[in-house]
Short mmCIF file of C-alpha atoms in Angstrom, two decimals:
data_model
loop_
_atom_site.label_atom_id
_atom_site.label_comp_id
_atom_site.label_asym_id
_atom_site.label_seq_id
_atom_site.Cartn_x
_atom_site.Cartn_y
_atom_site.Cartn_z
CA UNK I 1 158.53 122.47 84.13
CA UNK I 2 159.04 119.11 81.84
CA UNK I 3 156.51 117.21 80.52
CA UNK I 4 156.39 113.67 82.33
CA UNK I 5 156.02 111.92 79.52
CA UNK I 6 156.16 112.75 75.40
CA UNK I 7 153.79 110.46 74.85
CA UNK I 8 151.03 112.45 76.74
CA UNK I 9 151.44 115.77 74.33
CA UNK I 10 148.04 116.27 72.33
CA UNK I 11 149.93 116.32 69.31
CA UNK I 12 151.19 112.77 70.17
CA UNK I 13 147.28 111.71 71.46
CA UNK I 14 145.81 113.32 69.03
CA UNK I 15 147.47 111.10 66.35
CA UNK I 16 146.81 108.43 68.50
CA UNK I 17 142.94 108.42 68.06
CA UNK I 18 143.66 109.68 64.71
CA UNK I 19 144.69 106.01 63.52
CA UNK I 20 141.87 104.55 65.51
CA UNK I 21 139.69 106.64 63.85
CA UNK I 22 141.00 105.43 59.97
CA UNK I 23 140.00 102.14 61.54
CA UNK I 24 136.49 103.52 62.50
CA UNK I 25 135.91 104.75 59.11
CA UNK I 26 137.17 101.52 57.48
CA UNK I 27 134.19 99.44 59.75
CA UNK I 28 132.08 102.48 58.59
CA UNK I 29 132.25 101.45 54.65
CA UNK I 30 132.49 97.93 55.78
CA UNK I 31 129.63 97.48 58.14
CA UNK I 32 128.09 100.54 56.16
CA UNK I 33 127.39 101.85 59.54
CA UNK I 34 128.40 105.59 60.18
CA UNK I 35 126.78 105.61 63.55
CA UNK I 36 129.99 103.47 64.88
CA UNK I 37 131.57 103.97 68.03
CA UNK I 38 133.65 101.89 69.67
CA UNK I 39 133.04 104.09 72.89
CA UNK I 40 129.74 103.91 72.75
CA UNK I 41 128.96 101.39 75.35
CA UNK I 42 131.32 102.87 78.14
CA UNK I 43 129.77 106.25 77.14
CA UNK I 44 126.57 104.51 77.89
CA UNK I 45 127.68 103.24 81.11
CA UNK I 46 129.06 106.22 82.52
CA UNK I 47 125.82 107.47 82.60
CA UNK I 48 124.09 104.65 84.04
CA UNK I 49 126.62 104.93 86.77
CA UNK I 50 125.89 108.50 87.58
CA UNK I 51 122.21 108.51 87.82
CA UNK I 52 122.37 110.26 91.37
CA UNK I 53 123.96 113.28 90.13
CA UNK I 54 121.99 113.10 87.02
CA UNK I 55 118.55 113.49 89.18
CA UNK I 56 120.05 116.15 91.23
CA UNK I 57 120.78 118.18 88.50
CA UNK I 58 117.46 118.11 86.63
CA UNK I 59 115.49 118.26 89.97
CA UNK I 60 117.87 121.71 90.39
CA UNK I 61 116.43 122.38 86.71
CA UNK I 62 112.98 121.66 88.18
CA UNK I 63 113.24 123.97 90.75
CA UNK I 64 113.63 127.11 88.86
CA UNK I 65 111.66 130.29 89.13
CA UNK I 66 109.42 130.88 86.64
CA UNK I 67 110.32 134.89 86.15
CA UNK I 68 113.56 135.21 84.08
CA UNK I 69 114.68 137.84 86.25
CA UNK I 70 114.71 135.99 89.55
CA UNK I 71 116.18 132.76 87.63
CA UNK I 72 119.56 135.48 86.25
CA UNK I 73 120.32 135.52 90.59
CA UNK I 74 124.33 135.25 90.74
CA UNK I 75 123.84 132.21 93.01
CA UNK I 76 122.11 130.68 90.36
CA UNK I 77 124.50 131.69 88.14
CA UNK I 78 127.05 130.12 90.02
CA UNK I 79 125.18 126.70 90.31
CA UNK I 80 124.72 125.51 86.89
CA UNK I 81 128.38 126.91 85.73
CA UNK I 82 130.17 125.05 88.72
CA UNK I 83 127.66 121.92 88.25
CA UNK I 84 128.92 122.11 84.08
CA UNK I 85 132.85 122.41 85.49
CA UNK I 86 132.47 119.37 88.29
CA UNK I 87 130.93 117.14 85.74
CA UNK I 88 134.08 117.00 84.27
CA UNK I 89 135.29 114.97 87.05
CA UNK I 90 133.43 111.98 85.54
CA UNK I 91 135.88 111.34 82.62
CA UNK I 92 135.87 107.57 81.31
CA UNK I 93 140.14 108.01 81.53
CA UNK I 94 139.69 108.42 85.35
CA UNK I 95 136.41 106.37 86.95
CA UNK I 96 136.11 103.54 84.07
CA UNK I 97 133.41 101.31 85.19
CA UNK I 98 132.84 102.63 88.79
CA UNK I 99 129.38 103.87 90.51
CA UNK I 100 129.20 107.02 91.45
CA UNK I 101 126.92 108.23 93.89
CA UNK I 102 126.01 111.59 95.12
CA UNK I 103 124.72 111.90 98.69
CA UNK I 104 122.71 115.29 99.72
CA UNK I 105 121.76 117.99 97.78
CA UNK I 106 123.62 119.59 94.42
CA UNK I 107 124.10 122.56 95.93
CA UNK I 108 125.93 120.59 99.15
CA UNK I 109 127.81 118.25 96.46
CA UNK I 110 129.21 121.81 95.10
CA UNK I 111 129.79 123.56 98.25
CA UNK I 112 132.02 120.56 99.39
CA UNK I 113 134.22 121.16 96.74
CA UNK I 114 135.09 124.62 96.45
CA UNK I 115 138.66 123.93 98.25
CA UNK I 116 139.88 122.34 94.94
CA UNK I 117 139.00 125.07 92.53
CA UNK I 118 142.82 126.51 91.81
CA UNK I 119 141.63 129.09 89.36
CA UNK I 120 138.39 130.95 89.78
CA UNK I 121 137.14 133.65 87.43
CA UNK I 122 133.25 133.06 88.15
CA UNK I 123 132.56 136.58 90.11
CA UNK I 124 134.45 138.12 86.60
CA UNK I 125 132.37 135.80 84.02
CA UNK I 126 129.15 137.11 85.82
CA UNK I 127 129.98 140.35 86.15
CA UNK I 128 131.02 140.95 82.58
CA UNK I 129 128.19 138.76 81.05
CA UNK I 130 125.00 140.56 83.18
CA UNK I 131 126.63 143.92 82.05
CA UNK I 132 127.32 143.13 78.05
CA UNK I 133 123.31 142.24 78.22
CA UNK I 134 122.18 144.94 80.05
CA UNK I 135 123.96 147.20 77.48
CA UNK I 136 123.07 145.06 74.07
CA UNK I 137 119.48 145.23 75.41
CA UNK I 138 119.71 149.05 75.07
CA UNK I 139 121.14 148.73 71.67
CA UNK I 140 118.57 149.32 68.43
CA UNK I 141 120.71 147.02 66.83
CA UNK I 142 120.03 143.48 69.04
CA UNK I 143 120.84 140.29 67.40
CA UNK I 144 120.39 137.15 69.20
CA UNK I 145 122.59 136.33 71.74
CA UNK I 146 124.75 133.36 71.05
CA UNK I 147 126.67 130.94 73.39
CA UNK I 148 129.25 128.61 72.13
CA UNK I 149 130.29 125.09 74.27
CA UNK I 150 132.72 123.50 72.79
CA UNK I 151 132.19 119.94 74.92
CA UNK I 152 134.06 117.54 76.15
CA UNK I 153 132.55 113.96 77.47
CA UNK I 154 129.11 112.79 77.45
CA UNK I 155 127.54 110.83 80.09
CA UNK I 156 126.53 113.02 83.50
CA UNK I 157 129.14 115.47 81.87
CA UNK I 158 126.84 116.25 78.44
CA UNK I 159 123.56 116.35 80.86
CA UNK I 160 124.93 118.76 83.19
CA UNK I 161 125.99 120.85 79.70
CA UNK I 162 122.58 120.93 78.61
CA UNK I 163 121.38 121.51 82.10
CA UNK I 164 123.72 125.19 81.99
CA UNK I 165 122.01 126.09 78.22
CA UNK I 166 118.74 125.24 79.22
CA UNK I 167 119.54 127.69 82.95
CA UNK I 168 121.22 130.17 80.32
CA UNK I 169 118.09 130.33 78.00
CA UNK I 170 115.63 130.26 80.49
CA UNK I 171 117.03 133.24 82.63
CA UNK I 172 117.45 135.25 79.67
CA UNK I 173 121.70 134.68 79.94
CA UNK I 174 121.28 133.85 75.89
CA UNK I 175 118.85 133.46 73.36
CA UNK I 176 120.40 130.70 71.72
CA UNK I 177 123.35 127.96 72.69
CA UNK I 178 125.89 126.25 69.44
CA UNK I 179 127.21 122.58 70.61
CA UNK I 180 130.16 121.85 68.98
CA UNK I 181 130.77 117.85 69.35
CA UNK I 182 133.69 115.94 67.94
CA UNK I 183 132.95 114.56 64.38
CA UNK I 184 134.80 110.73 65.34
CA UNK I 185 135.03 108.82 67.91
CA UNK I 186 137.92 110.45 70.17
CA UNK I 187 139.10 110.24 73.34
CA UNK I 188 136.92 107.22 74.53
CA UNK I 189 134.30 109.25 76.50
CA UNK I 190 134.26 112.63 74.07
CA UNK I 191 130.92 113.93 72.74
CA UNK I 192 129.40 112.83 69.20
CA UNK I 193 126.68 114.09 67.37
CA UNK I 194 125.35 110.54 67.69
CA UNK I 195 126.05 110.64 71.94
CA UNK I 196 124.17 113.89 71.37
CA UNK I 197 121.05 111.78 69.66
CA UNK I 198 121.51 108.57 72.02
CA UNK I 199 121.02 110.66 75.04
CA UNK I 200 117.98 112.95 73.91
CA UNK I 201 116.11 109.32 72.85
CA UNK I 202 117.47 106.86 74.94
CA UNK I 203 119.42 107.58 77.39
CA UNK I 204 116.97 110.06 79.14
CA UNK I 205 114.39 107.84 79.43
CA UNK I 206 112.80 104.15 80.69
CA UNK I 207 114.47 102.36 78.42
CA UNK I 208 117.87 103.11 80.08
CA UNK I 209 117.99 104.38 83.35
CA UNK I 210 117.34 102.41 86.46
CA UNK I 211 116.20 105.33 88.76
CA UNK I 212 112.82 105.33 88.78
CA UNK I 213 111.93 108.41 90.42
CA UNK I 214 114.98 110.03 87.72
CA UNK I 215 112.53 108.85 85.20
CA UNK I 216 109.90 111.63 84.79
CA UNK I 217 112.48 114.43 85.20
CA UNK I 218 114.83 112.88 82.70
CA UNK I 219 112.10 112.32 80.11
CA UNK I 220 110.26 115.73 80.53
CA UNK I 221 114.08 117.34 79.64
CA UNK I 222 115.04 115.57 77.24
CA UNK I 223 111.49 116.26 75.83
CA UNK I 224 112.43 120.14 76.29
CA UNK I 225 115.79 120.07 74.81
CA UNK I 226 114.54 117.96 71.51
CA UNK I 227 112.04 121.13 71.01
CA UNK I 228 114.77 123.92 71.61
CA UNK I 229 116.86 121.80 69.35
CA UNK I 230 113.52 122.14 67.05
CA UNK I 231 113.17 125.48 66.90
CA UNK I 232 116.84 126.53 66.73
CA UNK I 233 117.04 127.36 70.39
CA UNK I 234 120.18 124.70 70.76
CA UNK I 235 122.42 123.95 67.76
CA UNK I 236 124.41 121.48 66.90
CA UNK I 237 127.54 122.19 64.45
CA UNK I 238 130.67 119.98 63.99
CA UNK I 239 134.26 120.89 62.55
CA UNK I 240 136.78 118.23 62.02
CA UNK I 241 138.81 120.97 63.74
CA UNK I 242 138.49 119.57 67.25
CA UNK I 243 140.07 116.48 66.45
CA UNK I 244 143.47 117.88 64.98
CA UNK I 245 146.79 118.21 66.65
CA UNK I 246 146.77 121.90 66.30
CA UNK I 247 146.67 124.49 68.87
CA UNK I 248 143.63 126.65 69.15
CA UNK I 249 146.06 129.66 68.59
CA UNK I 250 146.32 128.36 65.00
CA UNK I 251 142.37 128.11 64.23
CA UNK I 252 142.22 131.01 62.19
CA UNK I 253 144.79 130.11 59.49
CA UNK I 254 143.84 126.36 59.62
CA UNK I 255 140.09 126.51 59.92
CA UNK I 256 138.75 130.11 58.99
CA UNK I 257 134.98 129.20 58.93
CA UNK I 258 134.97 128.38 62.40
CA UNK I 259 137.42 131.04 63.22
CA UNK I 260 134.81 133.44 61.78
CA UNK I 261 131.79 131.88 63.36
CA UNK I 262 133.67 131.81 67.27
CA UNK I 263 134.72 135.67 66.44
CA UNK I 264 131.97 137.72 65.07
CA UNK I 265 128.96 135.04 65.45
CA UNK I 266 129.49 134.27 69.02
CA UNK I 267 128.59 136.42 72.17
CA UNK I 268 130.36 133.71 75.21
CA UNK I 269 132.83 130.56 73.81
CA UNK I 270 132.94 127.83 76.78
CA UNK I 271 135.69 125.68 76.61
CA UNK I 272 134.98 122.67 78.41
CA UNK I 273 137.72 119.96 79.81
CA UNK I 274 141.37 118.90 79.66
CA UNK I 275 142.32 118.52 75.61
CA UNK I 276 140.42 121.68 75.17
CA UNK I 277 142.10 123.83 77.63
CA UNK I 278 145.74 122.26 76.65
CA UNK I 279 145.13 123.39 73.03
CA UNK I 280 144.08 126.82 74.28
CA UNK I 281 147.20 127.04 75.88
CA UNK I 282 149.81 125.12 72.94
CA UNK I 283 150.64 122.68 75.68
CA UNK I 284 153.40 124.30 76.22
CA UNK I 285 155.58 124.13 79.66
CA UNK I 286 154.53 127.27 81.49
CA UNK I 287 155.07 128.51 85.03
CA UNK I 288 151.66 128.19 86.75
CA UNK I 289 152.19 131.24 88.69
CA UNK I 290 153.73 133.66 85.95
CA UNK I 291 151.64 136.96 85.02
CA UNK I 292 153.89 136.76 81.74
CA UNK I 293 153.15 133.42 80.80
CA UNK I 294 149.73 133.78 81.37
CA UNK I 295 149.51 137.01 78.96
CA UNK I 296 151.73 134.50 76.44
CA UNK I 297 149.78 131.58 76.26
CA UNK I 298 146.44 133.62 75.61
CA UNK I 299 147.71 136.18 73.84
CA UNK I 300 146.66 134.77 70.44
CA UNK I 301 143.76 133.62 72.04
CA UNK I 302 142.08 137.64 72.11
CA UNK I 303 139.33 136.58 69.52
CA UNK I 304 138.34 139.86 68.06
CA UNK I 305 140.48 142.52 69.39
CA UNK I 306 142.41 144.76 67.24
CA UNK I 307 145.71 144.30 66.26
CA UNK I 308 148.50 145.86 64.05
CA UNK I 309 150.58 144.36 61.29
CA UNK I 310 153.54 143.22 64.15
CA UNK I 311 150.53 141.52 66.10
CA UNK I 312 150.37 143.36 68.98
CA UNK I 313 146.93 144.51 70.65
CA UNK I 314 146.00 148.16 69.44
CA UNK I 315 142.80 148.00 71.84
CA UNK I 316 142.87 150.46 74.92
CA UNK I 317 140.68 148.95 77.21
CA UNK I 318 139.45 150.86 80.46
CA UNK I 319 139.11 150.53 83.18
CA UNK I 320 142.22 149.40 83.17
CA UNK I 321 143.29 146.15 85.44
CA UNK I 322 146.22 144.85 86.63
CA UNK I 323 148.35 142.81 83.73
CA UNK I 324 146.68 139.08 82.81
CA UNK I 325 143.40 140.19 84.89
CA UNK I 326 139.99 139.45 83.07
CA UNK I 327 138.88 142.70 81.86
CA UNK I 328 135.17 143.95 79.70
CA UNK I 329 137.07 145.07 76.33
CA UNK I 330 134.97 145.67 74.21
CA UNK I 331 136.80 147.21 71.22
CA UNK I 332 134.71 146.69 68.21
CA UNK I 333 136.03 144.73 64.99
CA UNK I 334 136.70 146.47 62.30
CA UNK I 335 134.40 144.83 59.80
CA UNK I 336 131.26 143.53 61.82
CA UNK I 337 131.68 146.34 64.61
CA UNK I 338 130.91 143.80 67.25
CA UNK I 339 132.00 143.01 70.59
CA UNK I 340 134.88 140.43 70.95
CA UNK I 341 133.43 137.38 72.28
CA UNK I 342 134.05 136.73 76.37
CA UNK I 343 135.77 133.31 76.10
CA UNK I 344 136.13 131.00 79.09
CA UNK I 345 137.76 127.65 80.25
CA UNK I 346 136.00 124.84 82.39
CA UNK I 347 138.39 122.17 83.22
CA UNK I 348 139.28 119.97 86.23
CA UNK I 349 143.05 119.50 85.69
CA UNK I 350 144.31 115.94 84.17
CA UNK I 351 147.47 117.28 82.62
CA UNK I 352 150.52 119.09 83.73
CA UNK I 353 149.71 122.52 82.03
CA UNK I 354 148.30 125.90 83.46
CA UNK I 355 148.87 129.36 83.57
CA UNK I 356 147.20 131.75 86.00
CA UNK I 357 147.45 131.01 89.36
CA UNK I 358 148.20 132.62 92.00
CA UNK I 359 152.02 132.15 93.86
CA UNK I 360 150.11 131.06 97.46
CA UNK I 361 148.16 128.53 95.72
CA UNK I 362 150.38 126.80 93.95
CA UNK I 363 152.49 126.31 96.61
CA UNK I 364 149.52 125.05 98.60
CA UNK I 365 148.38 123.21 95.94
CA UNK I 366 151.97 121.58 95.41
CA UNK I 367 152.35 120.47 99.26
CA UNK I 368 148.78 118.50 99.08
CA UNK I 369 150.19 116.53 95.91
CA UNK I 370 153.43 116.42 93.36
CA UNK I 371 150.67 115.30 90.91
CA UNK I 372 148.17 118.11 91.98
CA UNK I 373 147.45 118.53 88.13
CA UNK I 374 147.31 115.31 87.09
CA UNK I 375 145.03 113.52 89.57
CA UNK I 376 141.34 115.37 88.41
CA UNK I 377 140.59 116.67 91.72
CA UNK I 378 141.39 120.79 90.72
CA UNK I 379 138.92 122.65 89.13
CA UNK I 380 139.74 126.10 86.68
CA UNK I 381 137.13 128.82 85.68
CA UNK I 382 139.68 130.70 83.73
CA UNK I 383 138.70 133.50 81.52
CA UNK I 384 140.99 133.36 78.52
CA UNK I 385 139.75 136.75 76.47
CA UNK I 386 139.52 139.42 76.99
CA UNK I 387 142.44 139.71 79.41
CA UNK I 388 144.85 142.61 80.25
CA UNK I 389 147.59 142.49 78.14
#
């Protein structure tokens, strides 16, 4: 399948936003003003105009049982990892300066759009996650259990992110949850450390949002997350890596640090949005419904897993699934004798790139709209590693 236009490749974007961003750094030293952001006000607003789904996801927050062990319920589970992939609906490239409001319950809002998810590895992310705890909780060896998100926009999107490590923590999921923003500007509506700060101070509170019953919910939480933040609960870590035009496939050899910190320091990497899952990928023209191009495009992707000098996978992992099936591999590596992290994709398609679905759904997919992965209506819960190979 072609591309339907050159000028859409990351690579192309990417330096793009790269020459907006020497201009950002040139007001920096001018203005001598790091904090900014020529985004910053739409950011602002797209948050503003999502204050429905904003209150329905705290008061879902709100509403969680106390005991840990009643909170890790799969249904629960499922809530706050679908409510993390649908707020990446509200991208500022797609609903610039429109209101969005949410009518019923969160839970209702969700349910009504389960026909659009295309790709849906949720029942495997569960399953392999509850049984990698209940086995490292056995071990005499436990280190804290770490969650990466690398994230996409703010606005609703960054709330609903928090809203997932907060569940995560609180359920006993993880013990501790890495943000890893974008160090620039980029993308109009992408996260910054300073979004990050904005929304924990300001935008969570009376001096920003409109919704006054939102109010006490949005300041007790942001309240909470400051703390965690605090006491090392929720990190915060930036790598100009993000913003290059490289594919993720080349992170080790360009950016080894953060290589090293995804592979042996991180339990569960969640890659959130559209850039994020085209890098995964190379943005490369693949067949949607190919088993082979699936095992291609993540095949460099298998953080962790052994490999000889020719590259190939020398893990034998049992049991064994059918070929480009999400699978619990847990070979360890050979210096830190860990597990290799469980890395998964959350991304409502914007772009004309996947791999992984199924033949009957992409044809079904295809007859409701030539542009099916284009438009931001299809939602992907891909697992990316460990896969059958």
């Amino acid at each position: 399948m072609q591309r339907n236009s050159q000028t859409n490749h990351p690579g192309t974007v990417c330096r793009g936003f790269s020459r907006n961003a020497t201009c950002i750094v040139a007001s920096w030293i001018a203005w001598r003003s790091p904090s900014f952001d020529p985004f910053s006000l739409k950011k602002q607003s797209g948050l503003k105009q999502c204050q429905s789904l904003v209150h329905r996801m705290l008061n879902a927050l709100d509403k969680l049982p106390s005991d840990p062990n009643q909170a890790r319920s799969r249904s629960l589970f499922d809530a706050f990892v679908y409510t993390a992939l649908w707020a990446n609906e509200f991208d500022l490239s797609l609903h610039l300066d429109v209101s969005i409001n949410i009518s019923g319950t969160l839970s209702e809002y969700i349910e009504s759009l389960h026909k659009y998810m295309v790709i849906n590895n949720i029942y495997d992310l569960y399953g392999i996650w509850s049984e990698r705890l209940r086995d490292s909780q056995s071990d005499d060896t436990k280190k804290p259990h770490t969650v990466a998100i690398v994230l996409d926009n703010s606005g609703p999107e960054l709330v609903a992110d928090f809203c997932l490590a907060e569940y995560l923590i609180h359920s006993g999921f993880t013990t501790r949850v890495v943000f890893y923003p974008k160090v620039i500007p980029w993308y109009v509506s992408d996260v910054t450390t300073n979004d990050i700060t904005w929304i924990l101070n300001e935008g969570l509170s009376s001096k920003f949002l409109a919704d006054q019953p939102l109010i006490p919910l949005a300041t007790k939480w942001a309240e909470r997350w400051r703390s965690r933040f605090d006491v090392g609960q929720f990190i915060m870590r930036e790598s100009p890596f993000w913003t290059y035009a490289y594919a993720y496939e080349e992170m080790a050899v360009v950016d080894p640090k953060l290589h090293e910190q995804l592979t042996t320091g991180t339990d569960v990497i969640l890659f959130k949005g559209d850039l994020n899952y085209r890098k995964l990928v190379a943005d490369r023209a693949w067949r949607p419904d190919s088993v082979r191009h699936k095992q291609a495009a993540f095949r460099k992707l298998q953080f962790g897993r052994p490999i000889d000098p020719s590259g190939q996978l020398t893990c034998r992992c049992f049991p064994a699934t059918a070929a480009g099936d999400p699978l619990d591999c847990r070979c360890p590596m050979p210096v830190s004798k860990v597990w290799p992290p469980l890395i998964c994709a959350l991304r409502i398609a914007k772009a004309d790139v996947a791999v992984g679905l199924n033949s009957e759904t992409l044809i079904r997919v295809q007859a409701e709209s030539s542009d099916w992965w284009v438009i931001g209506r299809y939602g992907i819960i891909q697992i990316v590693s460990p896969i059958q190979m």
